[in-house]
XYZ file of C-alpha atoms in Angstrom:
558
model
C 89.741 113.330 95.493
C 89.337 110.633 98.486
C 91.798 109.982 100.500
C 92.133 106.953 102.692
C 94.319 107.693 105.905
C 93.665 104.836 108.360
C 93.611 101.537 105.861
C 93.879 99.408 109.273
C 91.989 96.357 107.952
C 91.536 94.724 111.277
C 88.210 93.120 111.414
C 89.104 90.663 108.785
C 89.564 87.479 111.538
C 88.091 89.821 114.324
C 84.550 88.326 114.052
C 84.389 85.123 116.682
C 82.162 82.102 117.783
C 78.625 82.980 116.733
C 78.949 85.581 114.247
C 81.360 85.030 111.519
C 79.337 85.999 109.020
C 77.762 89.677 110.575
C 80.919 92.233 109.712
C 78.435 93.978 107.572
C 75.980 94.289 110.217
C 77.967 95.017 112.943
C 79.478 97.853 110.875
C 75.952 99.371 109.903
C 75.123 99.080 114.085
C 78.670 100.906 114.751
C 77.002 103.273 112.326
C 73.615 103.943 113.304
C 75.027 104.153 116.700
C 78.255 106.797 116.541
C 76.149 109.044 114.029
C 75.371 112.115 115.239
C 75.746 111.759 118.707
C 76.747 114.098 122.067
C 80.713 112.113 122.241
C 80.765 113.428 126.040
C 77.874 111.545 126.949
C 78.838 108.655 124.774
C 82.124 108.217 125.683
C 80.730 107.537 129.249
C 79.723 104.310 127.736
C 83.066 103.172 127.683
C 83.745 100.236 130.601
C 85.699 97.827 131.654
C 83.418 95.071 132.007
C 81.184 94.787 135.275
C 83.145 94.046 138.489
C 80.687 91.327 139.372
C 82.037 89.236 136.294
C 85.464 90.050 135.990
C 86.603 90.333 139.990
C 88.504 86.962 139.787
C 91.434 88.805 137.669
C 90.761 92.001 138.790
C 90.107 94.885 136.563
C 92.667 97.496 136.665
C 94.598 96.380 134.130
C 92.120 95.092 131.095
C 92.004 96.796 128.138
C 88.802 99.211 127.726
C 85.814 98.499 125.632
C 82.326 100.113 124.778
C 79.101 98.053 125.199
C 76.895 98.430 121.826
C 73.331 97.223 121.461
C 72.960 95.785 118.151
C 69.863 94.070 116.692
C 71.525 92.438 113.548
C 73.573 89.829 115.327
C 73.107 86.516 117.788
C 73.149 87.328 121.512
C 76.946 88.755 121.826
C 80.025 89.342 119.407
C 83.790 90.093 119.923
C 84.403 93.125 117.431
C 87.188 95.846 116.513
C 86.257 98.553 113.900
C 88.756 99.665 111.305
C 90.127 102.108 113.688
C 90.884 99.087 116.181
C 88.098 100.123 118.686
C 87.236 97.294 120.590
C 83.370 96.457 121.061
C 81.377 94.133 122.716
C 77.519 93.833 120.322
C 74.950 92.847 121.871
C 70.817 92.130 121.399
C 68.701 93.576 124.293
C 67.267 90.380 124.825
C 70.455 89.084 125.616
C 71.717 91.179 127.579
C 68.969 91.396 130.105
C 69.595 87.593 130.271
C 73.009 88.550 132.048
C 70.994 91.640 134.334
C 72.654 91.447 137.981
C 68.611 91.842 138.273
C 67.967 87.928 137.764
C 67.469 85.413 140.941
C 68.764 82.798 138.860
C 72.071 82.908 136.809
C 71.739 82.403 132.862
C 74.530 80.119 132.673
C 74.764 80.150 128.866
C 74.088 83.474 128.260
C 76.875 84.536 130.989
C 79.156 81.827 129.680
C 78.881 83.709 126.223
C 79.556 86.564 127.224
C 82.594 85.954 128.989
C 84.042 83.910 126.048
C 83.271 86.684 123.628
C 84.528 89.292 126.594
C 87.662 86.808 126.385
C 88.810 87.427 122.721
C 89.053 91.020 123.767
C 91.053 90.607 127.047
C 93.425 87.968 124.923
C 93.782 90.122 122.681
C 92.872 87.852 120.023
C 90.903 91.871 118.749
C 94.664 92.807 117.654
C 95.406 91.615 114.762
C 96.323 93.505 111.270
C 96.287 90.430 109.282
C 94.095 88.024 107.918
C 93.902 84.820 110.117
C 94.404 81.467 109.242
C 91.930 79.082 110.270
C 94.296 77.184 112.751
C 94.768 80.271 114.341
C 90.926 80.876 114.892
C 90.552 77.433 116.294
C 93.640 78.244 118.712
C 91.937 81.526 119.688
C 88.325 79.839 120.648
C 90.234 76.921 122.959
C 91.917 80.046 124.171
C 88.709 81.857 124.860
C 86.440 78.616 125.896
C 89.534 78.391 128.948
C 89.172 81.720 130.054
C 85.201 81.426 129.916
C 85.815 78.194 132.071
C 87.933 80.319 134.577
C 85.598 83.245 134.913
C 82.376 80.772 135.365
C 84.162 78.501 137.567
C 84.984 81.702 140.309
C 81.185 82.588 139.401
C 80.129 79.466 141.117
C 79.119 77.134 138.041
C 79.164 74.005 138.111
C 81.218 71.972 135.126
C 77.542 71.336 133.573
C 76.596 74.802 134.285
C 80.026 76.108 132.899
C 79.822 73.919 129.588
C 76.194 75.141 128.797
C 77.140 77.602 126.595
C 78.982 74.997 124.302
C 75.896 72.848 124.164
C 73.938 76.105 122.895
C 76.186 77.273 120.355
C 75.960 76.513 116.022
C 77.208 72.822 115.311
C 80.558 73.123 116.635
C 80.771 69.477 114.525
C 80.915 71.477 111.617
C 84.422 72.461 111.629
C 85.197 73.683 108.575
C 82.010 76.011 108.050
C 81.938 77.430 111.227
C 85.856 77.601 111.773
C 85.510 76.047 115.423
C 87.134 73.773 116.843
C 85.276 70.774 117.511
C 82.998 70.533 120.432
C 85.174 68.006 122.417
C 88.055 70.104 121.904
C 86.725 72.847 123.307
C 85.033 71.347 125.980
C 88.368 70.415 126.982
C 89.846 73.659 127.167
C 87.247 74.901 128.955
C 87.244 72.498 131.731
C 91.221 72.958 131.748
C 90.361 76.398 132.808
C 87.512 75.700 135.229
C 90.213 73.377 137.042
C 92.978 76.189 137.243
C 90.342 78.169 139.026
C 89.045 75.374 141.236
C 92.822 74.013 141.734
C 95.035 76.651 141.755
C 92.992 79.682 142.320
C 94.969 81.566 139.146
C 93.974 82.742 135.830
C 97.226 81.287 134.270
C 97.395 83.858 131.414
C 98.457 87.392 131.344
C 95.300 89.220 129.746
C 96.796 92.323 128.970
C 99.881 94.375 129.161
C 99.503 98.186 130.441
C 101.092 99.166 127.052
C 98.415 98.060 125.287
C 95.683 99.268 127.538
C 97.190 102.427 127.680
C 97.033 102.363 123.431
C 93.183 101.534 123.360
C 92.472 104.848 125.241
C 94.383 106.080 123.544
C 92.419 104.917 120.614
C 89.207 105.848 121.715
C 90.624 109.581 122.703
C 91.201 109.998 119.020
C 87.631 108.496 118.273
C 86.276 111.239 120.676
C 88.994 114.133 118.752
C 90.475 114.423 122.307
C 94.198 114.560 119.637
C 96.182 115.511 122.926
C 95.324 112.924 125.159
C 95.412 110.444 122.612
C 98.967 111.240 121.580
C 100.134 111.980 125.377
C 98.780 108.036 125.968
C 100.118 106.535 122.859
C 103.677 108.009 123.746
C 102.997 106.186 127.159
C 102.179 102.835 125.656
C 105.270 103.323 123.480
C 107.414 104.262 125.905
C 106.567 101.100 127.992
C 106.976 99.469 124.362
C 109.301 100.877 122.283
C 108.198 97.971 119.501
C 104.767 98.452 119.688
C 104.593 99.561 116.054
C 100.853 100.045 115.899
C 101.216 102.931 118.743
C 103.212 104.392 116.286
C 100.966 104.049 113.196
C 98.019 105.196 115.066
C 100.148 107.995 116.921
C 101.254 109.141 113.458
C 97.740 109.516 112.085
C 96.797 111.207 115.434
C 99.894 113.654 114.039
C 98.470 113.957 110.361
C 94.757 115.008 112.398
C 96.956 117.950 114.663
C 98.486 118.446 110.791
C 101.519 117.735 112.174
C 102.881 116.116 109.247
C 106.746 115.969 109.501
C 106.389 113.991 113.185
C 103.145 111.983 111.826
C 106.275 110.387 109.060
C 109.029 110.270 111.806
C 106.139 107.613 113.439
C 105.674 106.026 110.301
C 109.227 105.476 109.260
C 110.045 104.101 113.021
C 107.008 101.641 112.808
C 108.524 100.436 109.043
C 112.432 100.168 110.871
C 110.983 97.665 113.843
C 108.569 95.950 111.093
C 109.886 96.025 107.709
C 106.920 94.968 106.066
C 104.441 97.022 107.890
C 102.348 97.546 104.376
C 99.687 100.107 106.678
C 103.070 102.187 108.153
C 103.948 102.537 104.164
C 100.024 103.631 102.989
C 99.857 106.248 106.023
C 103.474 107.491 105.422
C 102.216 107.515 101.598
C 99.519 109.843 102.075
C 101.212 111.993 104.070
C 103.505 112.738 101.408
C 100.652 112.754 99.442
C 98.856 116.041 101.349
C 102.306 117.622 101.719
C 102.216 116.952 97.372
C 105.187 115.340 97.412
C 103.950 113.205 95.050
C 106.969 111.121 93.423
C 107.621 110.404 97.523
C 103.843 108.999 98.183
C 104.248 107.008 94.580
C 107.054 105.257 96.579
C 105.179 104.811 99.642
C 102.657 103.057 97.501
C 104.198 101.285 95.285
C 106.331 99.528 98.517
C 103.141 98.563 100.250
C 101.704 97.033 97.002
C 104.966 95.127 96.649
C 104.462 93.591 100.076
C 101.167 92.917 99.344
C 99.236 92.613 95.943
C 96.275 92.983 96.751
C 96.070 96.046 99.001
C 93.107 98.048 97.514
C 94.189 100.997 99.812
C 96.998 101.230 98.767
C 96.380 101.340 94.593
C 93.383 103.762 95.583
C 96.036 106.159 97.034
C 98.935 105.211 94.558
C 96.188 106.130 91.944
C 95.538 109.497 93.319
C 99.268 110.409 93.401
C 99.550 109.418 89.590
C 96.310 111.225 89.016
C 97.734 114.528 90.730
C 101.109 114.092 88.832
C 98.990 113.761 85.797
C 99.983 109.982 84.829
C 96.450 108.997 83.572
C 97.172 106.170 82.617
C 99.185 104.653 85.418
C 96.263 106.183 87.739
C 93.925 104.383 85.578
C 95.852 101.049 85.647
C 95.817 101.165 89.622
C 92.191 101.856 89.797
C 91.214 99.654 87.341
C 93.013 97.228 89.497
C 90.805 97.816 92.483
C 88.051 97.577 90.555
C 89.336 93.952 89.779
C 90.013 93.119 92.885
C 86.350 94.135 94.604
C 84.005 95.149 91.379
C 81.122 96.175 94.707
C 83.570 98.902 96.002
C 81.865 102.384 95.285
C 84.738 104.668 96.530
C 86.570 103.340 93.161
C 83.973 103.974 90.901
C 84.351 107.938 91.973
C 88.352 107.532 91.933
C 88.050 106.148 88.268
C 85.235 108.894 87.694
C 87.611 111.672 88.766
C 90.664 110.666 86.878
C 88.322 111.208 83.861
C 87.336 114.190 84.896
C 90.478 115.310 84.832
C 90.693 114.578 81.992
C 87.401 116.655 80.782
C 85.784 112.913 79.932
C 82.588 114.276 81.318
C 80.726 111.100 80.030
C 83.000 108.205 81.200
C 83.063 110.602 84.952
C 79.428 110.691 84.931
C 78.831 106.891 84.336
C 81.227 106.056 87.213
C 79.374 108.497 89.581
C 76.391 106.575 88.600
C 77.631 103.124 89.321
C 79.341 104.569 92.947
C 76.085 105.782 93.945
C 74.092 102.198 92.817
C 76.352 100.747 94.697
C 76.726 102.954 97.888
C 73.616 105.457 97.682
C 75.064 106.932 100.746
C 78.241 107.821 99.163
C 78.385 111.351 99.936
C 81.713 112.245 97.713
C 80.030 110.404 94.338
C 77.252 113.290 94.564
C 79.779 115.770 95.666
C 81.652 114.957 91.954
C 78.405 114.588 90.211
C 77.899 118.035 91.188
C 81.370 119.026 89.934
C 81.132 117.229 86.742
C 77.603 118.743 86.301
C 79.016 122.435 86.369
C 82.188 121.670 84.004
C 79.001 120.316 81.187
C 77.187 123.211 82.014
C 74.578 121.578 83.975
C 74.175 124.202 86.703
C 70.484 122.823 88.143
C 71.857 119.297 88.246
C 74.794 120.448 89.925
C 72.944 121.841 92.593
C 70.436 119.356 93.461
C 73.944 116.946 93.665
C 75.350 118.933 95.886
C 72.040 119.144 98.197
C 72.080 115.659 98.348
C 75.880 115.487 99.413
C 74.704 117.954 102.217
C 72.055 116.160 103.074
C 74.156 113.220 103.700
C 76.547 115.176 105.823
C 75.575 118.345 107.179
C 78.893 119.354 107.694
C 80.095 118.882 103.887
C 81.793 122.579 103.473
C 82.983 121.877 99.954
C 79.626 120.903 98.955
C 78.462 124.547 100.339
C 80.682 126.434 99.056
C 80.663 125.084 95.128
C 75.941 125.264 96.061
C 76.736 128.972 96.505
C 78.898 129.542 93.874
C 76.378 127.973 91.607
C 73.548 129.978 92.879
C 76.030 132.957 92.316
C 76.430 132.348 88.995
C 72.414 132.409 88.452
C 72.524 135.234 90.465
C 70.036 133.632 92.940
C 71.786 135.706 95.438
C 69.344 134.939 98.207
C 70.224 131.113 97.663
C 73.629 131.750 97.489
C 74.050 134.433 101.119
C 73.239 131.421 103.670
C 75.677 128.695 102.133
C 78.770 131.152 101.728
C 77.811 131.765 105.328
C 77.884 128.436 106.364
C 81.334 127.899 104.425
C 82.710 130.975 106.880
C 81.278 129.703 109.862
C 83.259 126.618 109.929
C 86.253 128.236 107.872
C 86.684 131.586 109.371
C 90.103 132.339 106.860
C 87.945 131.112 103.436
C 89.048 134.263 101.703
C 87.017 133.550 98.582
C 84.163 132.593 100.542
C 84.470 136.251 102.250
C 84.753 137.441 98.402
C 81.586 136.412 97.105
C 79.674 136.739 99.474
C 80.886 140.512 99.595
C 79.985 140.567 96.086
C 76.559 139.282 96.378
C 75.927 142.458 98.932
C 77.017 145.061 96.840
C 74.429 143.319 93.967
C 72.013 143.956 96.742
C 73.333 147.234 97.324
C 74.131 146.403 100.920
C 77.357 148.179 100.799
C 78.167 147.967 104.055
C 77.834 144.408 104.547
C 80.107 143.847 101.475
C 82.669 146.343 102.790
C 83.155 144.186 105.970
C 83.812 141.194 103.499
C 86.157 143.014 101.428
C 88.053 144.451 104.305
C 88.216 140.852 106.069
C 89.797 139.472 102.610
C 92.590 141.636 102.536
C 93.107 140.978 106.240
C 93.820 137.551 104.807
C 95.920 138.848 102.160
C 97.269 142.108 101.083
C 98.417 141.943 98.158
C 95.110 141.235 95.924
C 94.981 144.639 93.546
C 91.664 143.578 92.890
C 90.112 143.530 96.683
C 91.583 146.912 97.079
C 89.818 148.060 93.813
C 86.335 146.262 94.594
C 86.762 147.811 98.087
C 87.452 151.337 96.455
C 84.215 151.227 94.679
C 81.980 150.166 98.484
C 83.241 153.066 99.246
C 82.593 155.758 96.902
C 79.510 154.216 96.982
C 79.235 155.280 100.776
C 80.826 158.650 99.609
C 83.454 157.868 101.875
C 85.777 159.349 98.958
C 89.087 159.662 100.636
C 89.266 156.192 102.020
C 88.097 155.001 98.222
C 91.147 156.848 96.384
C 93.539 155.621 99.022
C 92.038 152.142 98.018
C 92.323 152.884 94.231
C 95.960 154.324 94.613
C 96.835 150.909 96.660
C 95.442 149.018 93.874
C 97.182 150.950 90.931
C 100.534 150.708 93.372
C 100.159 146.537 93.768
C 99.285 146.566 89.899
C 100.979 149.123 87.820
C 99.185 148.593 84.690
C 95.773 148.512 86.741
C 94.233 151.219 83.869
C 90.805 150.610 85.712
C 91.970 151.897 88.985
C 94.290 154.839 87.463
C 90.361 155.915 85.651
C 89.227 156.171 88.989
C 91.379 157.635 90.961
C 90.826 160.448 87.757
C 87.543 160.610 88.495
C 87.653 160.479 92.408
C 90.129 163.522 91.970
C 88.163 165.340 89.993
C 84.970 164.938 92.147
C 87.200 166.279 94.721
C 88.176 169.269 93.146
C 91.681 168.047 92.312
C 93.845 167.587 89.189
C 92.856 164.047 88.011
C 93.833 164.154 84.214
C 97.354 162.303 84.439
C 96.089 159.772 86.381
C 93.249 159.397 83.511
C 96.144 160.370 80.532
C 97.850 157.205 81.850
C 94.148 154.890 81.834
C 94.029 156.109 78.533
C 97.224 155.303 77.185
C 96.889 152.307 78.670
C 93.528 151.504 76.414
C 90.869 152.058 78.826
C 88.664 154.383 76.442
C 86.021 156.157 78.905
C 89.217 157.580 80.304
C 90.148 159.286 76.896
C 87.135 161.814 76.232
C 87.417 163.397 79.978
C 90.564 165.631 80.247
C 91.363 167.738 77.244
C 94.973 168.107 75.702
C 96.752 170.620 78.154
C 93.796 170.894 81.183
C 94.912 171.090 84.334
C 91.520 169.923 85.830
C-alpha cells in the first residue's frame, strides 16, 4: 500500500518573480538531477552563495542552499522541494551572465539573482501554507529592497540597480503575474539602495541560526546522514523551543532511524505549540499507522481533515488505515474523495485499485492500475500491483513482465524481486528465479523466506549443499519452524550425513508432535542405521501416513 510520510506541501506560494507558473518543471529538473547520483560528491554542491555577492551582510549566518542548473525555467528561480530544501534554478546561459569571469557587470542578470537569492535569505522559502496574494506582493517589495541593498554595496548605480525591474514580465499586470506594480517596487528597491548608500546597514535580520541550523539539518536527511540531521535539528530546537517544523521534520528523521515512539513524542509537541498543525497530525497518523495501530492513525487523520478539507494526504492515509481495518467502504469514500479533489493524481488510482483488491475485485483493481499508469507512466508502485493483481487472476507471465517494469523503474524495488522470483518459482524457471531471491538477500540479509526458496530451488537442482546453507541460515532466523528442520533433514540424508539428518527429523517431530512425515523418517533413517525404527514408523502410521504402514511387521523389533 503507499504510504505518504512527509505531506509538507511547501512549494505551493514558493515559486517567485519570473516563474510562477514552472513548479512542474522545476520538480522534473530536481528530478533528473538527484537521480542516481554519488550524494558525497553532490552534497559538495551545497553553498552559501558566493562571497563576492553576499560580503555586505556577511555570510556566516545565511541559511544554506544548492545551486541547480535547470533548462525548463527563465534565467533564475527561488524554490523549496516538498522536503523544504531550498534551491536556487538556474539556465546556463544565465548563469555565465553572473561569471566573476566578465569585465563588465550584468546588472540585470546580477540584480535577479540577488532578488531571487533574497526570497531564500527572507525566508519568504518557509512557508507550509498557501499564500495569499497580498502576501506575495509583500514578499517581492521585500525582496526588490534587499536586491537594492546587495547591488547598491556592488557598486550600481540607481539605473544600474533598477535594470532588472525594467527586464522582468509586465509587472503592470498585477493580477496575472501576482507582482506588485512596477512603481511599487521600484520604490522598495531604491529604499534599500539608500540604506546601503546612507546608513551602511542591511536593516533586516536575514536569518536566525535556528533556522540555518534546521536547513542542514534538512539536507543531512536528504543525504541519509539520520544522525547529523537529528543532532542539528535538536540544536535548532533547542535555540527554538517553538520551532514546530524542527520537530515535524526531526520526527520523520525518527520514523527513518524507526524510532517510532520518539518520532510521535515530536509530533505531539509540534501539535501542543501549534494546534492546528494538520502535517504534525498526518506524520503522527502514519506512524501509528506502521506501528498498526490503526483506530489511533484513523484519529490522526480524521483531525487533520477536520482542520483542513481538502488535504489529499491526509484521506490517502486515512484511506489506508480503513483499508487495513477492513472498512471498505469508508476507505473507498476517502479515496474517492481524492479522486474528487485532483481526478490527474495517479497515486489514488493505485490506492482505489488496492482497496479492490482486497477485496478480490480483480477487474475494478486492474482498471485503476491502468488509469495510474496513463496518468504517471513512471509510477513504479501501479506496476508493482499490476503484478500482484496479475498473480491473484492467475496471470503469472503478465505478472512478471509488471514487475520487470517496476524494477526497471527502480533498481532497488526489493518487493518487486522477491514476488519476480517467486513467480519464476512457481514455473519452476529456477534459473530465473536464483538471481532475484539473491538480490532480495543482498539488501535484506534476515529475509527468511527469501533464504527458503531459494534453498529450495537448489535442492531442485540437486545442489544440496547450497540449499543446506539456506536452510541452516533460516533457522538461524528462527527456530522454531518444524518444517526447516524437516526440509533440512532431507539435504542431509541426501549428503549421507545421516546422524545430523535424524537429529534434524527428531527436532522436527519434537517442535510438531503430530509431524507423521518426520516420525516416517526418522523410521527409516533408523533402520538404514541398523537401529530399531518401527515405533517411530507404528506412530507415522497411526497417524495416517500409509508408506509407513507396510514396513515394520506386527511384533518386529527391526
Amino acid at each position: 500500500m503507499l504510504r505518504f510520510r512527509l505531506s509538507l506541501i511547501l512549494l505551493s506560494s514558493t515559486l517567485f518573480c519570473l516563474a510562477q507558473n514552472k513548479r512542474k518543471e522545476a520538480d522534473l529538473c530536481l528530478k533528473n538531477q538527484l537521480e542516481g547520483v554519488n550524494k558525497q560528491e553532490y552534497a559538495s554542491k551545497l553553498f552559501v552563495a558566493s562571497d563576492r555577492i553576499l560580503s555586505p551582510i556577511g555570510k556566516s549566518n545565511v541559511p544554506n542552499f544548492i545551486v541547480l542548473e535547470c533548462s525548463a525555467i527563465n534565467a533564475c528561480l527561488a524554490y523549496t522541494d516538498n522536503h523544504n530544501v531550498r534551491y536556487l534554478l538556474y539556465t546556463k546561459d544565465f548563469l555565465s551572465k553572473i561569471s566573476e569571469d566578465n569585465k563588465v557587470t550584468d546588472w540585470n542578470a546580477l540584480g535577479i539573482f540577488v532578488h531571487e537569492m533574497g526570497h531564500h535569505l527572507k525566508n519568504h522559502t518557509m512557508s507550509r501554507q498557501l499564500v495569499v496574494l497580498d502576501t506575495l506582493r509583500k514578499y517581492e517589495l521585500d525582496a526588490d529592497a534587499f536586491a537594492g541593498f546587495i547591488l547598491q554595496k556592488r557598486g550600481a548605480s540607481e539605473q544600474q540597480a533598477s535594470l532588472y525591474l525594467e527586464n522582468e514580465l509586465d509587472c503592470s499586470a498585477e493580477i496575472q503575474n501576482k507582482q506588485p506594480w512596477l512603481e511599487k517596487r521600484k520604490k522598495s528597491l531604491l529604499e534599500g539602495y539608500k540604506n546601503a548608500r546612507d546608513q551602511g546597514q542591511l536593516g533586516m535580520v536575514v536569518t536566525q541560526s535556528a533556522e540555518s541550523l534546521f536547513n542542514k539539518a534538512t539536507l543531512d536527511g536528504m543525504f541519509a546522514q539520520y544522525q547529523k540531521a537529528l543532532t542539528n535539528y535538536t540544536q535548532a530546537i533547542g535555540i527554538n523551543p517553538n520551532f514546530t517544523t524542527a520537530y515535524l521534520h526531526r520526527g520523520a528523521t525518527y520514523n527513518e532511524l524507526q524510532r517510532s515512539q520518539e518520532a510521535i513524542e515530536d509530533y505531539t509537541q509540534a501539535i501542543q505549540i501549534e494546534p492546528g498543525y494538520v502535517d504534525a497530525y498526518n506524520n503522527r497518523g502514519i506512524t501509528q499507522l506502521e506501528l498498526q495501530h490503526y483506530e489511533e492513525a484513523v484519529a490522526d487523520f480524521t483531525k487533520a481533515i477536520n482542520i483542513n478539507p481538502n488535504y489529499v494526504e491526509a484521506y490517502q492515509n486515512r484511506s489506508h488505515a480503513y483499508n487495513e481495518l477492513q472498512h471498505y467502504q469508508q476507505a473507498m469514500a476517502d479515496i474517492i474523495k481524492v479522486i474528487s479533489i485532483n481526478p490527474e493524481l495517479a497515486e489514488a488510482y493505485v490506492i482505489r485499485g488496492n482497496i479492490h483488491r482486497d477485496q478480490e475485485h480483480y477487474a475494478e483493481a486492474m482498471d485503476d492500475y491502468t488509469k495510474a499508469i496513463s496518468l504517471n507512466p513512471d509510477l513504479v508502485v501501479a506496476y508493482y500491483n499490476t503484478g500482484l493483481t496479475s498473480r491473484s487472476i492467475q496471470d503469472p507471465e503478465k505478472a512478471i513482465e509488471n514487475f520487470t517494469k517496476a524494477i526497471n523503474l527502480k533498481s532497488d524495488y526489493i518487493e518487486a524481486y522477491y514476488y519476480r522470483a517467486t513467480t519464476y518459482n512457481e514455473l519452476e524457471r529456477y534459473q530465473e528465479a536464483l538471481p532475484d531471491y539473491t538480490r532480495v538477500i543482498q539488501s535484506m540479509p534476515d529475509a527468511l523466506e527469501a533464504y527458503f526458496h531459494r534453498g529450495s530451488i537448489y535442492f531442485e537442482l540437486q545442489q544440496y549443499q547450497e540449499a543446506l546453507t539456506d536452510y541452516t541460515k533460516v533457522i538461524s532466523l528462527q527456530s522454531d519452524i518444524p518444517e526447516m528442520y524437516f526440509n533440512r533433514g532431507v539435504v542431509l540424508n541426501k549428503l549421507q550425513r545421516y546422524k545430523e539428518s535424524l537429529t534434524d527429523f527428531t527436532k522436527a517431530a519434537q517442535i510438531k508432535p503430530d509431524y507423521a512425515e518426520a516420525y516416517y523418517n526418522i523410521g527409516i533413517l533408523k533402520k538404514t542405521l541398523k537401529q530399531n525404527g518401527c515405533p517411530e514408523l507404528s506412530k507415522a502410521c497411526a497417524m495416517g501416513y500409509k508408506q509407513a504402514c507396510t514396513i515394520c511387521q506386527p511384533g518386529s523389533k527391526k
